[in-house]
Coordinates of C-alpha atoms and ligand atoms in Angstrom, one line a residue:
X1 CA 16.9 -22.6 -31.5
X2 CA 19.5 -21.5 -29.3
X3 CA 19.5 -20.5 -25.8
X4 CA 22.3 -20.0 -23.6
X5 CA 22.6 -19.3 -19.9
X6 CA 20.5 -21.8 -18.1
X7 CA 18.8 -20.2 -15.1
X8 CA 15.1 -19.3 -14.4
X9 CA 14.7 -17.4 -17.8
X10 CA 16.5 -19.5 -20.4
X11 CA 14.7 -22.5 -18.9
X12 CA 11.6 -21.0 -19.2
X13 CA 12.3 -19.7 -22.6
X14 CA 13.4 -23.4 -23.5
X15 CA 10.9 -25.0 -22.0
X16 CA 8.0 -22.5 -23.6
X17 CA 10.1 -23.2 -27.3
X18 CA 10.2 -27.1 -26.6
X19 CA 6.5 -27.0 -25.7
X20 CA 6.2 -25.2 -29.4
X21 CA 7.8 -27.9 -31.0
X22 CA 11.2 -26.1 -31.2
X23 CA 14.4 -28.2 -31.0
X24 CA 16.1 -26.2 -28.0
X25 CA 19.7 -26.5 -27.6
X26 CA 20.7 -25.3 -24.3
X27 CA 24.2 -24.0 -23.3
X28 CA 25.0 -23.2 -19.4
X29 CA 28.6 -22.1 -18.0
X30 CA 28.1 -24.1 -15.2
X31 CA 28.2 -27.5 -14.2
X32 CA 24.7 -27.3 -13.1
X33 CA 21.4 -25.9 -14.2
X34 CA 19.2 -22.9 -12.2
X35 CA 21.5 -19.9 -12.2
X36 CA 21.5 -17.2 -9.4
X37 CA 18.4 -20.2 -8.3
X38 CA 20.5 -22.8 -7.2
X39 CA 22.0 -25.0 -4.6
X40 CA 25.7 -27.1 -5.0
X41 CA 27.3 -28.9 -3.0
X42 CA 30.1 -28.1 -0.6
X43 CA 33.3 -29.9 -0.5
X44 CA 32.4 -31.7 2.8
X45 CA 29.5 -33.0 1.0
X46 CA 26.9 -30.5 1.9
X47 CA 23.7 -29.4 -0.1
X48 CA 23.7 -26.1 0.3
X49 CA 21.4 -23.5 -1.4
X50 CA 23.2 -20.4 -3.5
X51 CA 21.0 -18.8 -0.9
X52 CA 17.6 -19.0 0.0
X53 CA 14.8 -18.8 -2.1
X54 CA 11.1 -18.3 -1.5
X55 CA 8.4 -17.1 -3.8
X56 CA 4.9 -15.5 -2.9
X57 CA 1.1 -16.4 -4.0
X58 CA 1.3 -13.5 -6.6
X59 CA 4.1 -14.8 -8.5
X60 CA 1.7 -16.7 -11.4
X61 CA 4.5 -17.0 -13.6
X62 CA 6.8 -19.0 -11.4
X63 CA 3.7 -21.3 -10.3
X64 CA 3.0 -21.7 -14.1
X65 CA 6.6 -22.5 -14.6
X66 CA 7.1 -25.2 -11.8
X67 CA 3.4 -26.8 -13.0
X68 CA 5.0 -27.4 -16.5
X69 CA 8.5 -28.7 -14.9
X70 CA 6.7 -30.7 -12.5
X71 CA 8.2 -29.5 -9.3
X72 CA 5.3 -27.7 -8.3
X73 CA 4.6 -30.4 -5.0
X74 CA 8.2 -29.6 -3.9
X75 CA 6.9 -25.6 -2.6
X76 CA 5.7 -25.6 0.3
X77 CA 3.3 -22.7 0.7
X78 CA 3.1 -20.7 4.5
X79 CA -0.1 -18.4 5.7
X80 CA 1.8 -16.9 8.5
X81 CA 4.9 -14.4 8.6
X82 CA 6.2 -14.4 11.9
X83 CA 8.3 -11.3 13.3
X84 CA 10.5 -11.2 16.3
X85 CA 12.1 -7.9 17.7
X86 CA 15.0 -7.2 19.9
X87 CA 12.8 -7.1 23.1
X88 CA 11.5 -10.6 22.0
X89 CA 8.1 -9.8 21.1
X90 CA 6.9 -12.0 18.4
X91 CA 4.5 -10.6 16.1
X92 CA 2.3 -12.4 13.1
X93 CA 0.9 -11.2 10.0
X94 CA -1.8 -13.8 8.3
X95 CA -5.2 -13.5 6.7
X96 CA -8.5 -13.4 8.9
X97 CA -11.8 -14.0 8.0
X98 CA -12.1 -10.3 6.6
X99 CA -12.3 -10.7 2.5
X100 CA -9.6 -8.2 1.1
X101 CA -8.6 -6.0 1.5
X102 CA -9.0 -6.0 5.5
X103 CA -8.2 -9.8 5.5
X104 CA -4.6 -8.7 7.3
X105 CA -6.4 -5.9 9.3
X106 CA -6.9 -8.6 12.3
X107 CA -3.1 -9.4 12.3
X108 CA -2.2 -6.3 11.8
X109 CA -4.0 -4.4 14.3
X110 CA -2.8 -6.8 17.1
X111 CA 0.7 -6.7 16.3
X112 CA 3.4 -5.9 19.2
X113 CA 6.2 -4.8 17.6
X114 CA 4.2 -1.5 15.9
X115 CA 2.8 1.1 18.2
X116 CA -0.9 2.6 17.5
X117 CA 0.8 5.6 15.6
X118 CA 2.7 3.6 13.8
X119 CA 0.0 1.4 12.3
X120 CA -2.5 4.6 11.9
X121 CA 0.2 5.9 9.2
X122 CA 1.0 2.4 7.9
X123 CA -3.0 2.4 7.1
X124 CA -3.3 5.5 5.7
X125 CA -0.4 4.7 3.4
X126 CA -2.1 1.7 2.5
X127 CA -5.3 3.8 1.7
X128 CA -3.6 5.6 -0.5
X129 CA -2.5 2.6 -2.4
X130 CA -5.6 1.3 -2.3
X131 CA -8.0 4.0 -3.4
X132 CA -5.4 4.5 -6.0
X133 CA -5.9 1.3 -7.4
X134 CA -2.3 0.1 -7.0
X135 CA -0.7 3.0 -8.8
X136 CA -1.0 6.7 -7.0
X137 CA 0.2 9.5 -9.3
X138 CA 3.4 9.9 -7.8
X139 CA 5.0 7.2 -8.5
X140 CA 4.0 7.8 -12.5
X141 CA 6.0 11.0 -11.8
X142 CA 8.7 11.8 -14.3
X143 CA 12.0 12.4 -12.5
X144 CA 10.6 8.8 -11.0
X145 CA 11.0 9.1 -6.9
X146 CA 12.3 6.9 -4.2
X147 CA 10.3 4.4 -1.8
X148 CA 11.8 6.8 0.6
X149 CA 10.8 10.0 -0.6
X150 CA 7.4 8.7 -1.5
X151 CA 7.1 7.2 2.2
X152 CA 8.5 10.6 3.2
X153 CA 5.6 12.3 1.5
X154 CA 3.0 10.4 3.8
X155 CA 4.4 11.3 6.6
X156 CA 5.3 7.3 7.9
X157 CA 6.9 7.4 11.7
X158 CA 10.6 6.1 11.8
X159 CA 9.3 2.7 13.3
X160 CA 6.6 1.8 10.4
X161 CA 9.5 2.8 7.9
X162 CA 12.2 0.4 10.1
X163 CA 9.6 -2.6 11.2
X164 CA 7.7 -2.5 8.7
X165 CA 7.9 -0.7 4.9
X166 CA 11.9 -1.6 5.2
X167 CA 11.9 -4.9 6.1
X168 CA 9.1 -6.5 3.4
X169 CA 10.5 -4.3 0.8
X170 CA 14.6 -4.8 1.4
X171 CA 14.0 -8.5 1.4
X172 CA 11.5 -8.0 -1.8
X173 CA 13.7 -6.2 -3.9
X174 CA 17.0 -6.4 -2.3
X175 CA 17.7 -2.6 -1.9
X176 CA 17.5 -0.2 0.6
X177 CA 14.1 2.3 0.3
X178 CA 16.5 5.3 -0.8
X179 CA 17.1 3.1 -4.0
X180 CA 14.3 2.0 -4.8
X181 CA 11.5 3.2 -7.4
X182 CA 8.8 3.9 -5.5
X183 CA 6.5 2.0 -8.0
X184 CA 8.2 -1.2 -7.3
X185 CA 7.5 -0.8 -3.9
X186 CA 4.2 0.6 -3.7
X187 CA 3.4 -2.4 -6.7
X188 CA 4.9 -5.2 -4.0
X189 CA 2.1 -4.0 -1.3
X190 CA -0.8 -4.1 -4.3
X191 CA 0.1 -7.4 -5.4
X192 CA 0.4 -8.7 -2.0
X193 CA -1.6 -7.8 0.3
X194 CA -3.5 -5.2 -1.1
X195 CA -5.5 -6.5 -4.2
X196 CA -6.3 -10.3 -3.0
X197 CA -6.1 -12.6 0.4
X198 CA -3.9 -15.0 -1.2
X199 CA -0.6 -12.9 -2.8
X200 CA 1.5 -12.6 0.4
X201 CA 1.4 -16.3 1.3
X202 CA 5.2 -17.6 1.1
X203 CA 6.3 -20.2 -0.7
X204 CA 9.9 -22.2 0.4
X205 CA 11.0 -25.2 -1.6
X206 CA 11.2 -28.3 0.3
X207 CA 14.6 -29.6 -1.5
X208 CA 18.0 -28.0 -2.7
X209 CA 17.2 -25.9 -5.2
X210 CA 19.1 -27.4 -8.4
X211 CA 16.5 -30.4 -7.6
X212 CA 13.8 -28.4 -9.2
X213 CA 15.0 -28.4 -12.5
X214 CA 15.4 -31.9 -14.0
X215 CA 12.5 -31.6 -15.4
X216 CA 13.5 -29.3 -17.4
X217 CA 16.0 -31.1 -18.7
X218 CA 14.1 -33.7 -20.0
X219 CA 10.8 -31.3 -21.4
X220 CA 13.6 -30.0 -23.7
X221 CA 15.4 -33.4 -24.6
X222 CA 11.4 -35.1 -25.1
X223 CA 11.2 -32.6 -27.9
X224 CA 14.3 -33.6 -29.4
X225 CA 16.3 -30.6 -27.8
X226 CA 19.5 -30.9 -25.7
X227 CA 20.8 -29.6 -22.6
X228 CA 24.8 -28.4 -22.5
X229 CA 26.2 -27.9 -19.8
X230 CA 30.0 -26.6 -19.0
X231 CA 29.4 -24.6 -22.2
X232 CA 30.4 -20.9 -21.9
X233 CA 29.4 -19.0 -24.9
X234 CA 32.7 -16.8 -25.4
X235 CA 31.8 -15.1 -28.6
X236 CA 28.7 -13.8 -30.9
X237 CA 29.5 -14.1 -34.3
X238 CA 27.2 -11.1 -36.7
X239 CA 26.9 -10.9 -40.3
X240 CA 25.4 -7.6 -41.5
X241 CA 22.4 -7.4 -39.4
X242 CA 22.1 -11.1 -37.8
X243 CA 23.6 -13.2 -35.5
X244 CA 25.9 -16.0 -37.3
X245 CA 27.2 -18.0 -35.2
X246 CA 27.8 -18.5 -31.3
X247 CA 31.6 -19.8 -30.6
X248 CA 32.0 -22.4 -27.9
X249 CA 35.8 -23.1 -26.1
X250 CA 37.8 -25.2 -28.7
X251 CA 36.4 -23.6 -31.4
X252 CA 33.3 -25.2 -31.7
X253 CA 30.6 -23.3 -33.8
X254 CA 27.2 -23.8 -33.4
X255 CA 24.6 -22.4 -35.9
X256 CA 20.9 -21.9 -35.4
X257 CA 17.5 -20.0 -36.4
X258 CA 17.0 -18.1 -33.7
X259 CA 19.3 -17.3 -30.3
X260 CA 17.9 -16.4 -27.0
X261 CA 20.4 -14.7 -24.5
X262 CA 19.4 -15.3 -21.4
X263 CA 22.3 -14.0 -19.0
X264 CA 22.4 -11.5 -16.3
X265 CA 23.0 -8.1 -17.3
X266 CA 26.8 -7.4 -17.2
X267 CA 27.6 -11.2 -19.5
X268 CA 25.2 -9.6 -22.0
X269 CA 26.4 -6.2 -21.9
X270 CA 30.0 -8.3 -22.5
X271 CA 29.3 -10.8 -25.1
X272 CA 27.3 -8.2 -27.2
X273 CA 29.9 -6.4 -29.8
X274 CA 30.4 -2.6 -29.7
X275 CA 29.0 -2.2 -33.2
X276 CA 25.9 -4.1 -32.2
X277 CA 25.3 -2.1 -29.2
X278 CA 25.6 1.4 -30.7
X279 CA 23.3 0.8 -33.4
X280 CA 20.6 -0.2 -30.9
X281 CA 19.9 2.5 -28.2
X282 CA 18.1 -0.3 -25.8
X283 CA 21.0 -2.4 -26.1
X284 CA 23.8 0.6 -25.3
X285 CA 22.1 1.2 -21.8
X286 CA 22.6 -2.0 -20.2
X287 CA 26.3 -1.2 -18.8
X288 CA 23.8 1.5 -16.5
X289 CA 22.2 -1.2 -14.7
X290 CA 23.3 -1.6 -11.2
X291 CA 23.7 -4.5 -9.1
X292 CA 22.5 -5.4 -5.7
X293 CA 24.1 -7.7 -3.4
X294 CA 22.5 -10.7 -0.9
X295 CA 24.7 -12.7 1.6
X296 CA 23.9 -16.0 2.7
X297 CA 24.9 -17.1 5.9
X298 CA 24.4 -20.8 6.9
X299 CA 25.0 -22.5 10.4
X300 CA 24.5 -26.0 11.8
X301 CA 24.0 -26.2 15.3
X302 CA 24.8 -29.8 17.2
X303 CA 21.3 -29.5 18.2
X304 CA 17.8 -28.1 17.6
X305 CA 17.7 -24.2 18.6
X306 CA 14.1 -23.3 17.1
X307 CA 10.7 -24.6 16.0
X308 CA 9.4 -22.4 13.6
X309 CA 10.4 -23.0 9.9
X310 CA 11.4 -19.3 9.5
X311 CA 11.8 -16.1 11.5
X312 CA 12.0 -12.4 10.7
X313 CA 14.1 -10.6 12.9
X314 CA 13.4 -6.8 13.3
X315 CA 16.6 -4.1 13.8
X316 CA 19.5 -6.8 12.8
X317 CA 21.3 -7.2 10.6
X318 CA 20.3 -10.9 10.2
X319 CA 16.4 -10.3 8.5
X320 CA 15.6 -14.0 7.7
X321 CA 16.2 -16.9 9.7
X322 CA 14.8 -20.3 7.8
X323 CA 14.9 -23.3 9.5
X324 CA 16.3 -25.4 6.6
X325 CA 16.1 -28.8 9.0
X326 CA 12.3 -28.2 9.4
X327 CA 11.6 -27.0 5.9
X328 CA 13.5 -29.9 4.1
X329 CA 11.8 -32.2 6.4
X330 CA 14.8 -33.8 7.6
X331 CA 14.8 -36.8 9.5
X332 CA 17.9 -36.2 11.6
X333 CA 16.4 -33.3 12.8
X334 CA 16.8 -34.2 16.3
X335 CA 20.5 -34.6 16.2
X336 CA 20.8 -31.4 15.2
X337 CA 19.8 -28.3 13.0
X338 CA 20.9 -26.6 9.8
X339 CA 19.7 -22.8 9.6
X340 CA 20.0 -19.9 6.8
X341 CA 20.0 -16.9 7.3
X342 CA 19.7 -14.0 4.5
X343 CA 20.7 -10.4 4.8
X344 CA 19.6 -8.6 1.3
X345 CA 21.0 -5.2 0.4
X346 CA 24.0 -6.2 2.6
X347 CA 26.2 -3.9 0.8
X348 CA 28.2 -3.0 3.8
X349 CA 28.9 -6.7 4.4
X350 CA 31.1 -6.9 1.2
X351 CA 33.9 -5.3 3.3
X352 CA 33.8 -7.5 5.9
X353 CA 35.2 -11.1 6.6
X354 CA 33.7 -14.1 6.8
X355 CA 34.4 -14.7 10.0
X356 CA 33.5 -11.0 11.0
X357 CA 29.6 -11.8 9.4
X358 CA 29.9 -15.0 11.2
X359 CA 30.4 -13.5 14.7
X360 CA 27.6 -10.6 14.0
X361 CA 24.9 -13.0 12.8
X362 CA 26.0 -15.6 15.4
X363 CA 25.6 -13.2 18.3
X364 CA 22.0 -12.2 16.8
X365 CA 20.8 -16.0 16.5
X366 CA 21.6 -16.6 19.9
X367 CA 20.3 -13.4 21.3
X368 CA 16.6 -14.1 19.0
X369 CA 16.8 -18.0 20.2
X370 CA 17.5 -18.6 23.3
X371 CA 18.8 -22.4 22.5
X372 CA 20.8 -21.4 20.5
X373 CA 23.0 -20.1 23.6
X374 CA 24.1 -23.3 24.6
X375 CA 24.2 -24.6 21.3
X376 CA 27.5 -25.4 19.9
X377 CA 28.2 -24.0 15.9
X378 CA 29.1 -27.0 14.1
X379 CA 30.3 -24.9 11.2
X380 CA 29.3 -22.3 9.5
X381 CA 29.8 -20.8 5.9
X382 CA 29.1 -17.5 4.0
X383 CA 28.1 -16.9 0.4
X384 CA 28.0 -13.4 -0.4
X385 CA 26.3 -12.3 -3.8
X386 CA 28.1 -8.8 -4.5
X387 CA 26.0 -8.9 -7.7
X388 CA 22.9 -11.1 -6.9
X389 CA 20.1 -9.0 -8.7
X390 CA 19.7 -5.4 -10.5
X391 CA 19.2 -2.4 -8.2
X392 CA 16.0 -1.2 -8.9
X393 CA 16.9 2.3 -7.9
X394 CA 14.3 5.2 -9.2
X395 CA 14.6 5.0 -13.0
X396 CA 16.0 1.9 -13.8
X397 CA 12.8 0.6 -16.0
X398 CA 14.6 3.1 -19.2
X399 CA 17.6 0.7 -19.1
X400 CA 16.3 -2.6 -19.2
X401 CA 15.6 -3.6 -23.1
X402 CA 12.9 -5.6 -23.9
X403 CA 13.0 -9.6 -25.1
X404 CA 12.8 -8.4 -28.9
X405 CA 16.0 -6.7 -30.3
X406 CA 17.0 -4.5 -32.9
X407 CA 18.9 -8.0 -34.3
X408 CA 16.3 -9.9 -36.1
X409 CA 17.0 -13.5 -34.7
X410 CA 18.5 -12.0 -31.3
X411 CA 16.2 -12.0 -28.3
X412 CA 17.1 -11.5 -24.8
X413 CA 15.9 -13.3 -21.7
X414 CA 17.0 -12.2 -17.9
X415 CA 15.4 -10.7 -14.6
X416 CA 16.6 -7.5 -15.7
X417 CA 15.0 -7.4 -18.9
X418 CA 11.9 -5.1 -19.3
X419 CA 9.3 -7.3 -17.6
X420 CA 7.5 -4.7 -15.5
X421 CA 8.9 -6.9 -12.3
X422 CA 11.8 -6.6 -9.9
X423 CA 14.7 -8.8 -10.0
X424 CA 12.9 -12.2 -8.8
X425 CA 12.7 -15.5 -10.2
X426 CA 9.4 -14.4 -11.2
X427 CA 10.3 -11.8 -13.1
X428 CA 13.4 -14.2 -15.0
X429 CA 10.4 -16.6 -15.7
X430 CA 8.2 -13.7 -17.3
X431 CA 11.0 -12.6 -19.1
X432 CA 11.8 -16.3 -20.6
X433 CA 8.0 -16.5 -21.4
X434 CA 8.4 -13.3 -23.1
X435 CA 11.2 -14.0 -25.2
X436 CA 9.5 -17.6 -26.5
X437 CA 6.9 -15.2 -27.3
X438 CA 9.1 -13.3 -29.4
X439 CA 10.5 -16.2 -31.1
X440 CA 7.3 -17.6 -31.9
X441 CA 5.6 -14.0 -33.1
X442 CA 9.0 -13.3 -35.5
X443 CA 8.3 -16.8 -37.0
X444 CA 4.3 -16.2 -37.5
X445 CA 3.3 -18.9 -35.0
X446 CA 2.4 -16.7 -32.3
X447 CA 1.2 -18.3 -28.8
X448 CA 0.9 -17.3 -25.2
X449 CA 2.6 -18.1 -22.5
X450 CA 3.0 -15.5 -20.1
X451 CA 0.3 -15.9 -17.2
X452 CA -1.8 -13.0 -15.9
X453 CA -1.7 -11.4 -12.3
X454 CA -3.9 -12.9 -10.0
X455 CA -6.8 -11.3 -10.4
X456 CA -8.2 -8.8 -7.3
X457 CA -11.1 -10.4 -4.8
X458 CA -13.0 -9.7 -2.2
X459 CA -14.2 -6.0 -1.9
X460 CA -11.4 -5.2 -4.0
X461 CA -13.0 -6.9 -6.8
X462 CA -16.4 -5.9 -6.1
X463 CA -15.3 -2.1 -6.1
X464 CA -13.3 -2.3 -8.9
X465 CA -15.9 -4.1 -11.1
X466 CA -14.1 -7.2 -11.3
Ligands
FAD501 C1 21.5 -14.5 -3.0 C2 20.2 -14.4 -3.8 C3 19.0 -14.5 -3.2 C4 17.8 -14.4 -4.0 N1 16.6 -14.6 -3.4 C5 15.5 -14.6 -4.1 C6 14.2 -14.9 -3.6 O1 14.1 -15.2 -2.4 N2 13.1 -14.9 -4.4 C7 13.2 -14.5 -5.7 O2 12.2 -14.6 -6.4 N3 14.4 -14.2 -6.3 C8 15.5 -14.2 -5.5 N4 16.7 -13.9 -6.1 C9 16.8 -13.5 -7.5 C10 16.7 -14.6 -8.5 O3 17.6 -15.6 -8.1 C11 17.0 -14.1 -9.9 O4 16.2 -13.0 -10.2 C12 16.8 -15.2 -10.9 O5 17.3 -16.4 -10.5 C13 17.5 -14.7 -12.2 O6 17.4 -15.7 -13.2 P1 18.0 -15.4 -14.7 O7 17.8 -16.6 -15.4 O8 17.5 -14.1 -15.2 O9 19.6 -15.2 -14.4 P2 20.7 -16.2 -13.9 O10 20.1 -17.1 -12.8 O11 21.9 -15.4 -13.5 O12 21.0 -17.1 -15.1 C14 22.0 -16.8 -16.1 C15 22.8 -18.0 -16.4 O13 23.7 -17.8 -17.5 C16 24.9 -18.5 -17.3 N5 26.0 -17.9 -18.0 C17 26.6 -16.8 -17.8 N6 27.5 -16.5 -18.7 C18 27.4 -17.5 -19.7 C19 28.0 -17.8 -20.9 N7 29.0 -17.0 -21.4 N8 27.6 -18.9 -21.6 C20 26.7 -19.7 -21.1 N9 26.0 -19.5 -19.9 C21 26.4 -18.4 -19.2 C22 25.0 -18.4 -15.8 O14 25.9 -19.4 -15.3 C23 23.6 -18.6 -15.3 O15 23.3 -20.0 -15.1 C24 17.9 -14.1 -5.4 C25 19.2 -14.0 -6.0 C26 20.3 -14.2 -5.2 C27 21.6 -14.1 -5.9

C-alpha cells in the first residue's frame, strides 16, 4: 500500500491500513510529518507552530486518532471561552448545571459584551436550530445559501452577527459568513453547543505540534511499513484503467496494490493526468475548490503580559490570542512570554507586510493587555497561510470527490474530500479513516474505522428519543 502526503489524513489512512495488517509505505515532501498540522523550527532555534491548532469535544475522529497514536495526554481540554471587547469587558461562555441544551444559557445570559436584544435574536436563532434538529430546511435549499443570508433571514442585530455568529464561525471554518454554506455553519452550533454539554470544550496541544506524530511513525513501521520522508511524488504513472506506478526524484519507481493520495486539493488536481480527470466527472471538479487563508502571528515579550492561556478578542483584527508560555507549561515562564495569535479568513492581510501585520496586531495586544504596554517585543514573526484550508463557500460539498475513485486501486484522502465536515483536522482524519475503509472494502476485508458523532444528551436526547 501506498500513501503519499503525510499530514492528518494520510496518517490516519496509514495508520487505519497498518492496524489492518497492510504494509504502508509512506511518502511526505517534507522533512517532517503533520502537514498544514505542524510546527518546525525557526533558524534561531525556535519551536514554532505552522499556526495554532486546537480541536473541540465533537471532533470524535481526531480524539480516536490521537488514542491510537498515543498523544492523546498531550491535549489539554478547556471548559471556558473567554471574550474580551474593545471597552475591556471580559465575557465567558461555559456549561452550567443546566443539562443541554440550556447548559450555556447561564453564561450566556450574563454575558457583557451582547446586549438583551442581541442575545433574544441569538436565542431565537438557536431555536430554530434546535427544533429543527440540527438541520432547518433552508439550509437543504438547492441554490445552497450563505451563513449570511440565512442569518439575514432571522433577522440577527449587527452586534450578534459581529460578537457573536462571526467570530465562532470565521475561526471555525476560516471564512467570512458571506462565504460560507449556511449548513456548515448552522452544523458547527448543533454539534457544539446545541446537541450535547460537552462539544464546545477546546482542546490546545500542550507541545509543538510535529511532537504528536511519532507515533505514527512507528504504528506504521511495527507492521512492517515505512515512513519516507523528503519524498515528493512528481508523477502518477496509469495503465489503461489503473495506477502503475508512482515516480519519485531520481527516477525511482515504486510499485504497489493499492495508492492513497492524500494531498491538499490543488497537488491532487496537479499530479492527476488530464486523461484521468476527464473520464471521471468527481475528479474534473477539483480545480473549483477555493482556498482560504489563516496568518499566524507570533510575539515574545521580555516578560509575562497575561494570565489566561487564551483570549478572544472582539472587533480586531487579532481574534485569538493563546498564551503559548502557559499552554506548553513552560518553565521559564517568568522570564518572559511567547504568544500566538491567529487571524482566520485574513484575506486582506495577504497584501500587507510583515511588519505592517506586526504593527496592527502589536497595537491590539497592548491595547487588550495592559502589560503588554511596557512590555518590550523580543521578536516577532508572521506565517501567513494564503491557502491554509478550502473555502467552504455555499456549494462547495458538489466539488469535493469522495475517497473511492473512478480508478480502481486509486483512493483519495484530504480535508477537502467529501467528508460531510469543513476543512479541520477532523475532517483530514475522517477522510483518512474513509479512504482505509475504501481500501479495505475493494479488497473484501471490510472494517470500520470512522467514529460516530457524539451522540445528543440531556433534554436533547430525551426529546429526540435518544
Ligand atoms: C494556519 C492554519 C490554521 C489551522 N487551524 C486549525 C485548527 O485550529 N483546527 C483544525 O481542526 N484545523 C485547522 N487547520 C486545518 C488543518 O490544518 C487541516 O484541515 C488539516 O491539517 C489538513 O490535513 P490533510 O492531511 O488533509 O492535508 P495536509 O496537512 O496539507 O497534508 C498533505 C501533505 O501532503 C504533502 N505533499 C504535498 N505534495 C506532495 C507530493 N507531491 N509528494 C508527497 N507529499 C506531498 C504535504 O507536504 C503535506 O504534508 C488549520 C490550517 C492552517 C493552515
Amino acid at each position: 500500500m501506498i500513501v503519499i502526503g503525510g499530514g492528518l489524513a494520510g496518517l490516519a489512512a496509514g495508520v487505519a491500513l497498518a492496524d489492518s495488517g497492510w504494509r504502508v509505505r509512506l511518502f511526505e515532501l517534507r522533512p517532517f510529518l503533520g502537514g498544514r498540522a505542524t510546527s518546525y523550527v525557526l533558524p534561531d532555534g525556535e519551536h514554532v507552530d505552522n499556526c495554532q491548532h486546537v480541536t473541540f469535544g465533537c471532533c470524535t475522529n481526531l480524539d480516536d486518532f490521537y488514542r491510537r497514536v498515543g498523544c492523546s495526554s498531550s491535549i489539554r481540554f478547556f471548559d471556558r471561552l473567554v471574550l474580551l471587547d474593545p471597552q475591556g469587558r471580559r465575557g465567558g461562555l461555559q456549561a452550567g448545571f443546566l443539562p443541554a441544551p440550556l447548559h450555556i444559557l447561564g453564561s450566556f445570559v450574563s454575558f457583557r459584551p451582547l446586549s438583551v436584544w442581541d442575545k433574544l435574536s441569538i436565542g431565537r436563532a438557536m431555536l430554530d436550530i434546535l427544533l429543527a434538529k440540527g438541520s432547518p430546511v433552508d439550509v437543504r435549499v438547492s441554490p445552497p445559501i450563505s451563513m449570511l443570508d440565512w442569518l439575514h433571514r432571522r433577522h440577527q442585530t449587527k452586534r450578534a452577527i459581529d460578537r457573536f455568529w462571526r467570530v465562532v464561525l470565521v475561526s471555525a471554518l476560516s471564512e467570512e459568513l458571506d462565504r460560507v454554506d449556511a449548513r456548515y455553519g448552522v452544523d458547527v452550533f448543533w454539534k457544539t453547543v446545541l446537541s450535547n454539554r460537552t462539544g464546545y470544550r477546546m482542546g490546545v496541544p500542550t507541545l509543538p505540534l510535529a511532537d504528536l506524530y511519532d507515533g505514527c511513525r512507528k504504528s506504521i513501521e511495527q507492521k512492517g511499513g515505512e515512513v519516507n520522508l523528503r519524498a515528493p511524488v512528481r508523477k502518477l504513472n496509469f495503465s489503461g484503467s489503473a495506477l502503475a506506478s508512482v515516480l519519485f526524484d531520481g527516477q525511482r519507481v515504486e510499485t504497489a496494490d493499492a495508492y492513497i493520495l492524500a494531498l491538499p486539493h490543488a497537488a491532487t488536481e496537479e499530479l492527476l493526468p488530464e486523461a484521468i480527470k476527464n473520464s471521471d466527472p468527481a475528479l474534473s471538479q477539483i480545480a473549483r475548490i477555493k482556498d482560504a487563508s489563516i496568518t499566524g502571528v507570533h510575539f515574545w515579550f521580555d516578560r509575562p503580559v497575561m494570565d489566561e492561556p487564551y483570549l478572544t478578542l472582539l472587533d480586531t483584527t487579532t481574534q485569538w490570542i493563546f498564551n503559548k508560555t502557559v499552554l506548553y507549561a513552560n518553565p521559564n515562564a517568568d522570564s518572559g512570554q511567547y504568544l500566538q495569535l491567529v487571524i482566520s479568513a485574513s484575506h486582506d492581510l495577504l497584501q500587507k507586510s510583515r511588519q505592517e501585520i506586526i504593527d496592527l496586531c502589536l497595537a491590539e495586544v497592548r491595547h487588550a493587555l495592559p502589560r503588554a504596554r511596557k512590555a518590550q517585543l523580543l521578536k516577532a514573526t508572521v506565517i501567513k497561510e494564503a491557502a491554509a484550508t478550502f473555502s467552504p463557500e455555499p456549494g462547495v460539498d458538489r466539488w469535493r470527490p469522495t475517497q473511492r475513485t473512478s480508478v480502481p486501486n486509486l483512493f483519495l484522502a484530504g480535508d477537502w474530500t467529501a467528508t460531510g465536515w469543513p476543512a479541520t483536522m477532523e475532517g483530514a482524519v475522517r477522510s483518512g479513516y474513509l479512504a482505509a475503509e475504501a481500501v479495505l472494502n475493494s479488497a473484501g476485508t471490510p472494517k470500520n474505522y470512522l467514529q460516530p458523532d457524539l451522540p445528543p444528551d440531556g433534554l436533547v436526547a430525551l426529546w429526540l428519543g435518544k
